[in-house]
Structure formats: structure tokens, C-alpha cells
PDB file of C-alpha atoms in Angstrom:
ATOM      1  CA  MET A   1       0.000   0.000   0.000  1.00 55.00           C
ATOM      2  CA  ALA A   2       2.822   2.395   0.812  1.00 56.00           C
ATOM      3  CA  ARG A   3       4.215   1.740  -2.636  1.00 57.00           C
ATOM      4  CA  SER A   4       1.074   2.923  -4.458  1.00 55.00           C
ATOM      5  CA  VAL A   5       0.921   6.124  -2.351  1.00 56.00           C
ATOM      6  CA  THR A   6       4.540   6.873  -3.199  1.00 56.00           C
ATOM      7  CA  ALA A   7       3.916   6.143  -6.853  1.00 57.00           C
ATOM      8  CA  LYS A   8       0.930   8.498  -6.883  1.00 64.00           C
ATOM      9  CA  LYS A   9       3.045  11.271  -5.360  1.00 72.00           C
ATOM     10  CA  ASN A  10       5.499  10.985  -8.248  1.00 76.00           C
ATOM     11  CA  VAL A  11       2.825  11.150 -10.917  1.00 80.00           C
ATOM     12  CA  LYS A  12       2.847  14.536 -12.552  1.00 80.00           C
ATOM     13  CA  PRO A  13      -0.607  16.063 -12.941  1.00 81.00           C
ATOM     14  CA  ALA A  14      -1.799  16.554 -16.494  1.00 86.00           C
ATOM     15  CA  LYS A  15      -1.228  20.032 -17.856  1.00 86.00           C
ATOM     16  CA  PRO A  16      -4.428  22.031 -17.419  1.00 91.00           C
ATOM     17  CA  SER A  17      -6.138  23.123 -20.608  1.00 93.00           C
ATOM     18  CA  TYR A  18      -6.019  26.754 -19.466  1.00 95.00           C
ATOM     19  CA  VAL A  19      -2.767  28.164 -18.084  1.00 95.00           C
ATOM     20  CA  LEU A  20      -3.162  31.793 -17.050  1.00 95.00           C
ATOM     21  CA  ASP A  21       0.497  32.684 -17.623  1.00 94.00           C
ATOM     22  CA  GLU A  22       0.118  31.724 -21.296  1.00 95.00           C
ATOM     23  CA  GLN A  23      -2.922  33.924 -22.004  1.00 96.00           C
ATOM     24  CA  VAL A  24      -2.543  37.084 -24.074  1.00 96.00           C
ATOM     25  CA  GLY A  25      -4.872  39.132 -21.866  1.00 96.00           C
ATOM     26  CA  PHE A  26      -2.953  38.252 -18.725  1.00 97.00           C
ATOM     27  CA  ILE A  27       0.396  39.039 -20.361  1.00 97.00           C
ATOM     28  CA  LEU A  28      -0.937  42.337 -21.768  1.00 97.00           C
ATOM     29  CA  ARG A  29      -2.226  43.290 -18.301  1.00 97.00           C
ATOM     30  CA  GLN A  30       1.206  42.611 -16.781  1.00 98.00           C
ATOM     31  CA  VAL A  31       2.879  44.676 -19.506  1.00 97.00           C
ATOM     32  CA  TRP A  32       0.323  47.464 -18.903  1.00 97.00           C
ATOM     33  CA  GLN A  33       1.057  47.375 -15.160  1.00 97.00           C
ATOM     34  CA  ARG A  34       4.783  47.722 -15.868  1.00 98.00           C
ATOM     35  CA  HIS A  35       4.147  50.566 -18.320  1.00 97.00           C
ATOM     36  CA  SER A  36       1.822  52.312 -15.824  1.00 96.00           C
ATOM     37  CA  ALA A  37       4.499  52.170 -13.134  1.00 97.00           C
ATOM     38  CA  ILE A  38       7.040  53.674 -15.541  1.00 98.00           C
ATOM     39  CA  PHE A  39       4.499  56.324 -16.587  1.00 97.00           C
ATOM     40  CA  SER A  40       3.716  57.309 -12.983  1.00 96.00           C
ATOM     41  CA  ARG A  41       7.402  57.519 -12.141  1.00 96.00           C
ATOM     42  CA  ASP A  42       8.506  59.475 -15.222  1.00 96.00           C
ATOM     43  CA  ILE A  43       5.651  61.680 -16.445  1.00 96.00           C
ATOM     44  CA  GLY A  44       6.804  64.449 -14.119  1.00 90.00           C
ATOM     45  CA  THR A  45       3.418  65.637 -12.872  1.00 91.00           C
ATOM     46  CA  ASN A  46       0.221  64.288 -11.385  1.00 93.00           C
ATOM     47  CA  LEU A  47      -1.474  63.087 -14.586  1.00 96.00           C
ATOM     48  CA  THR A  48      -3.078  59.754 -15.328  1.00 96.00           C
ATOM     49  CA  PRO A  49      -2.381  57.964 -18.617  1.00 96.00           C
ATOM     50  CA  THR A  50      -5.906  58.842 -19.819  1.00 97.00           C
ATOM     51  CA  GLN A  51      -5.416  62.519 -18.935  1.00 98.00           C
ATOM     52  CA  TRP A  52      -2.100  62.529 -20.789  1.00 98.00           C
ATOM     53  CA  ALA A  53      -3.752  60.846 -23.782  1.00 98.00           C
ATOM     54  CA  ALA A  54      -6.378  63.608 -23.937  1.00 98.00           C
ATOM     55  CA  LEU A  55      -3.808  66.409 -23.531  1.00 98.00           C
ATOM     56  CA  SER A  56      -1.431  64.996 -26.101  1.00 98.00           C
ATOM     57  CA  LYS A  57      -4.212  64.274 -28.624  1.00 98.00           C
ATOM     58  CA  LEU A  58      -5.558  67.840 -28.262  1.00 98.00           C
ATOM     59  CA  ALA A  59      -2.022  69.177 -28.755  1.00 98.00           C
ATOM     60  CA  GLU A  60      -1.803  67.039 -31.896  1.00 98.00           C
ATOM     61  CA  THR A  61      -5.228  67.777 -33.407  1.00 97.00           C
ATOM     62  CA  GLY A  62      -6.359  71.071 -31.928  1.00 97.00           C
ATOM     63  CA  PRO A  63      -9.889  71.629 -30.607  1.00 96.00           C
ATOM     64  CA  CYS A  64     -12.431  68.909 -31.238  1.00 95.00           C
ATOM     65  CA  SER A  65     -15.706  67.679 -29.821  1.00 95.00           C
ATOM     66  CA  GLN A  66     -15.568  65.771 -26.581  1.00 94.00           C
ATOM     67  CA  ASN A  67     -17.169  62.836 -28.381  1.00 92.00           C
ATOM     68  CA  GLN A  68     -14.527  62.863 -31.132  1.00 96.00           C
ATOM     69  CA  LEU A  69     -11.740  63.175 -28.566  1.00 98.00           C
ATOM     70  CA  GLY A  70     -13.108  60.094 -26.830  1.00 97.00           C
ATOM     71  CA  ARG A  71     -12.994  58.165 -30.101  1.00 98.00           C
ATOM     72  CA  LEU A  72      -9.474  59.400 -30.895  1.00 98.00           C
ATOM     73  CA  THR A  73      -8.213  58.334 -27.462  1.00 98.00           C
ATOM     74  CA  ALA A  74     -10.195  55.066 -27.220  1.00 97.00           C
ATOM     75  CA  MET A  75     -12.285  56.240 -24.258  1.00 98.00           C
ATOM     76  CA  ASP A  76     -15.985  55.731 -23.791  1.00 97.00           C
ATOM     77  CA  VAL A  77     -18.337  58.694 -23.300  1.00 94.00           C
ATOM     78  CA  ALA A  78     -18.323  58.555 -19.490  1.00 96.00           C
ATOM     79  CA  THR A  79     -14.547  58.195 -19.248  1.00 97.00           C
ATOM     80  CA  ILE A  80     -13.706  61.080 -21.581  1.00 97.00           C
ATOM     81  CA  LYS A  81     -16.219  63.306 -19.796  1.00 96.00           C
ATOM     82  CA  GLY A  82     -14.569  62.586 -16.442  1.00 97.00           C
ATOM     83  CA  VAL A  83     -11.089  63.135 -17.891  1.00 98.00           C
ATOM     84  CA  ILE A  84     -12.076  66.477 -19.427  1.00 97.00           C
ATOM     85  CA  ASP A  85     -13.887  67.568 -16.252  1.00 97.00           C
ATOM     86  CA  ARG A  86     -10.707  66.917 -14.229  1.00 98.00           C
ATOM     87  CA  LEU A  87      -8.422  68.601 -16.787  1.00 98.00           C
ATOM     88  CA  THR A  88     -10.759  71.609 -16.955  1.00 98.00           C
ATOM     89  CA  ALA A  89     -10.814  71.856 -13.142  1.00 98.00           C
ATOM     90  CA  ARG A  90      -6.999  72.006 -13.278  1.00 98.00           C
ATOM     91  CA  GLY A  91      -7.099  74.772 -15.896  1.00 98.00           C
ATOM     92  CA  LEU A  92      -5.555  72.616 -18.630  1.00 98.00           C
ATOM     93  CA  THR A  93      -8.561  72.353 -20.947  1.00 98.00           C
ATOM     94  CA  GLU A  94     -11.640  74.406 -21.586  1.00 98.00           C
ATOM     95  CA  THR A  95     -14.946  73.639 -23.215  1.00 94.00           C
ATOM     96  CA  SER A  96     -17.157  75.783 -25.381  1.00 93.00           C
ATOM     97  CA  GLN A  97     -20.190  75.378 -27.594  1.00 91.00           C
ATOM     98  CA  ASP A  98     -19.404  74.478 -31.189  1.00 88.00           C
ATOM     99  CA  PRO A  99     -20.397  77.532 -33.274  1.00 88.00           C
ATOM    100  CA  GLU A 100     -21.558  75.212 -36.080  1.00 88.00           C
ATOM    101  CA  ASP A 101     -23.607  72.907 -33.823  1.00 87.00           C
ATOM    102  CA  GLY A 102     -24.828  74.291 -30.496  1.00 84.00           C
ATOM    103  CA  ARG A 103     -25.489  70.763 -29.195  1.00 85.00           C
ATOM    104  CA  ARG A 104     -21.830  69.862 -29.487  1.00 87.00           C
ATOM    105  CA  LEU A 105     -19.194  70.692 -26.893  1.00 84.00           C
ATOM    106  CA  LEU A 106     -15.722  71.588 -28.159  1.00 94.00           C
ATOM    107  CA  VAL A 107     -12.686  70.836 -26.018  1.00 97.00           C
ATOM    108  CA  SER A 108      -9.454  72.762 -26.388  1.00 98.00           C
ATOM    109  CA  LEU A 109      -6.232  73.203 -24.493  1.00 98.00           C
ATOM    110  CA  THR A 110      -5.737  76.333 -22.445  1.00 98.00           C
ATOM    111  CA  ARG A 111      -2.392  78.083 -22.687  1.00 98.00           C
ATOM    112  CA  ALA A 112      -1.338  76.193 -19.541  1.00 98.00           C
ATOM    113  CA  GLY A 113      -2.497  72.913 -21.092  1.00 98.00           C
ATOM    114  CA  GLN A 114      -0.574  73.577 -24.300  1.00 98.00           C
ATOM    115  CA  GLN A 115       2.565  74.469 -22.341  1.00 98.00           C
ATOM    116  CA  LEU A 116       2.250  71.358 -20.182  1.00 98.00           C
ATOM    117  CA  ALA A 117       1.731  69.113 -23.215  1.00 98.00           C
ATOM    118  CA  GLU A 118       4.862  70.550 -24.843  1.00 98.00           C
ATOM    119  CA  LYS A 119       6.855  70.260 -21.611  1.00 97.00           C
ATOM    120  CA  LEU A 120       5.829  66.633 -20.984  1.00 97.00           C
ATOM    121  CA  ALA A 121       6.200  65.299 -24.534  1.00 97.00           C
ATOM    122  CA  PRO A 122       9.909  64.455 -24.001  1.00 98.00           C
ATOM    123  CA  ASN A 123       9.016  62.628 -20.755  1.00 97.00           C
ATOM    124  CA  ALA A 124       6.383  60.632 -22.650  1.00 97.00           C
ATOM    125  CA  MET A 125       8.981  59.630 -25.225  1.00 97.00           C
ATOM    126  CA  VAL A 126      11.283  58.441 -22.414  1.00 97.00           C
ATOM    127  CA  ILE A 127       8.391  56.411 -20.982  1.00 98.00           C
ATOM    128  CA  THR A 128       7.857  54.701 -24.334  1.00 97.00           C
ATOM    129  CA  ARG A 129      11.581  53.973 -24.684  1.00 97.00           C
ATOM    130  CA  GLU A 130      11.748  52.587 -21.132  1.00 98.00           C
ATOM    131  CA  THR A 131       8.676  50.405 -21.669  1.00 98.00           C
ATOM    132  CA  LEU A 132      10.220  48.942 -24.822  1.00 98.00           C
ATOM    133  CA  ALA A 133      13.788  48.822 -23.466  1.00 98.00           C
ATOM    134  CA  PRO A 134      13.938  45.010 -23.091  1.00 97.00           C
ATOM    135  CA  LEU A 135      13.491  44.707 -26.877  1.00 98.00           C
ATOM    136  CA  ASP A 136      16.012  45.427 -29.607  1.00 98.00           C
ATOM    137  CA  ALA A 137      15.098  47.798 -32.450  1.00 98.00           C
ATOM    138  CA  LYS A 138      13.769  45.052 -34.726  1.00 98.00           C
ATOM    139  CA  GLU A 139      11.684  43.540 -31.922  1.00 98.00           C
ATOM    140  CA  ARG A 140      10.223  46.960 -31.045  1.00 98.00           C
ATOM    141  CA  GLU A 141       9.217  47.512 -34.670  1.00 98.00           C
ATOM    142  CA  LEU A 142       7.667  44.044 -34.888  1.00 98.00           C
ATOM    143  CA  LEU A 143       5.826  44.421 -31.580  1.00 98.00           C
ATOM    144  CA  MET A 144       4.320  47.764 -32.625  1.00 97.00           C
ATOM    145  CA  ALA A 145       3.282  46.321 -35.986  1.00 98.00           C
ATOM    146  CA  LEU A 146       1.660  43.312 -34.345  1.00 97.00           C
ATOM    147  CA  LEU A 147      -0.114  45.398 -31.692  1.00 96.00           C
ATOM    148  CA  ASN A 148      -1.428  47.743 -34.372  1.00 97.00           C
ATOM    149  CA  LYS A 149      -2.709  44.719 -36.270  1.00 97.00           C
ATOM    150  CA  LEU A 150      -4.617  43.583 -33.164  1.00 94.00           C
ATOM    151  CA  ARG A 151      -6.364  46.961 -32.670  1.00 92.00           C
TER     152      ARG A 151
END
């Protein structure tokens, strides 16, 4: 009897059909957590990644509707509204009625928002480089191409 117990202890369990560490979503979440830590450390001010996305996109495109900004930054209606409310409270963005469509709200950077976006752009580039640092140039290019394909 002791022999069969010992034998059972040495039997390796079958590999489960689902291994969390091998799942793309789990790996992407871990990569996002690493990137978020780098972002928080290096952005240089108290901004969230979504706030930075809105600021940088407005610096890139100029004023646009809040709805369009949400689409451009991959944020749903509630999220972009909250982001813009917080940025406006900090004096970095302002909203106004669209002169062509009074139902639409336009979002634009204030002077302070524009200056902050310009000041932080180099930090954001460092964050990207640091996030991708474990990869060589060819791997970085391939990763970005593959991630863009998955969008």
C-alpha cells in the first residue's frame, strides 16, 4: 500500500487546458502594469495615462468635440467626460459650444495645457523607450506592428 501512495506522489498532474500565464490578456495586463508604473514615475506631474492621452491628442489635433476626442483616445463617453472635467478643473482644458452645432461641446487646451503638453512630450517619449527597453530595435518595430494589427 505504501508503494502505491509513493507512486501516486510521483505522478505529474496533467497540464491544465487553461494556463493563465500563457494567455494574451494576462500578459498584456502585466505589460500594462509595468508601463503604468514607468508612466507614474517618469511623467513628471500628477497626470493619469488617460489625462495625458487627452492632452497629447488635443495638442496634436487642436480643438475637437468631446465625443470625437473620446474616439481618438479610445475612451468611452463617461470616461472622456470625467477626464475632461478633471483637466478643466486644473485649468488645462476648456470647453465651449461648437459655433456650427450648439449641441456639441468643443474641447481645447488652455495656454497652460498647451505648455504642459509641450513640456511633458519628451518625458512621454522616455516612458515609451523605457517600456520597450527590453526589446532590440527590430523587436520593437515588430511588436508595434503586431499590436497595431490587433487593434
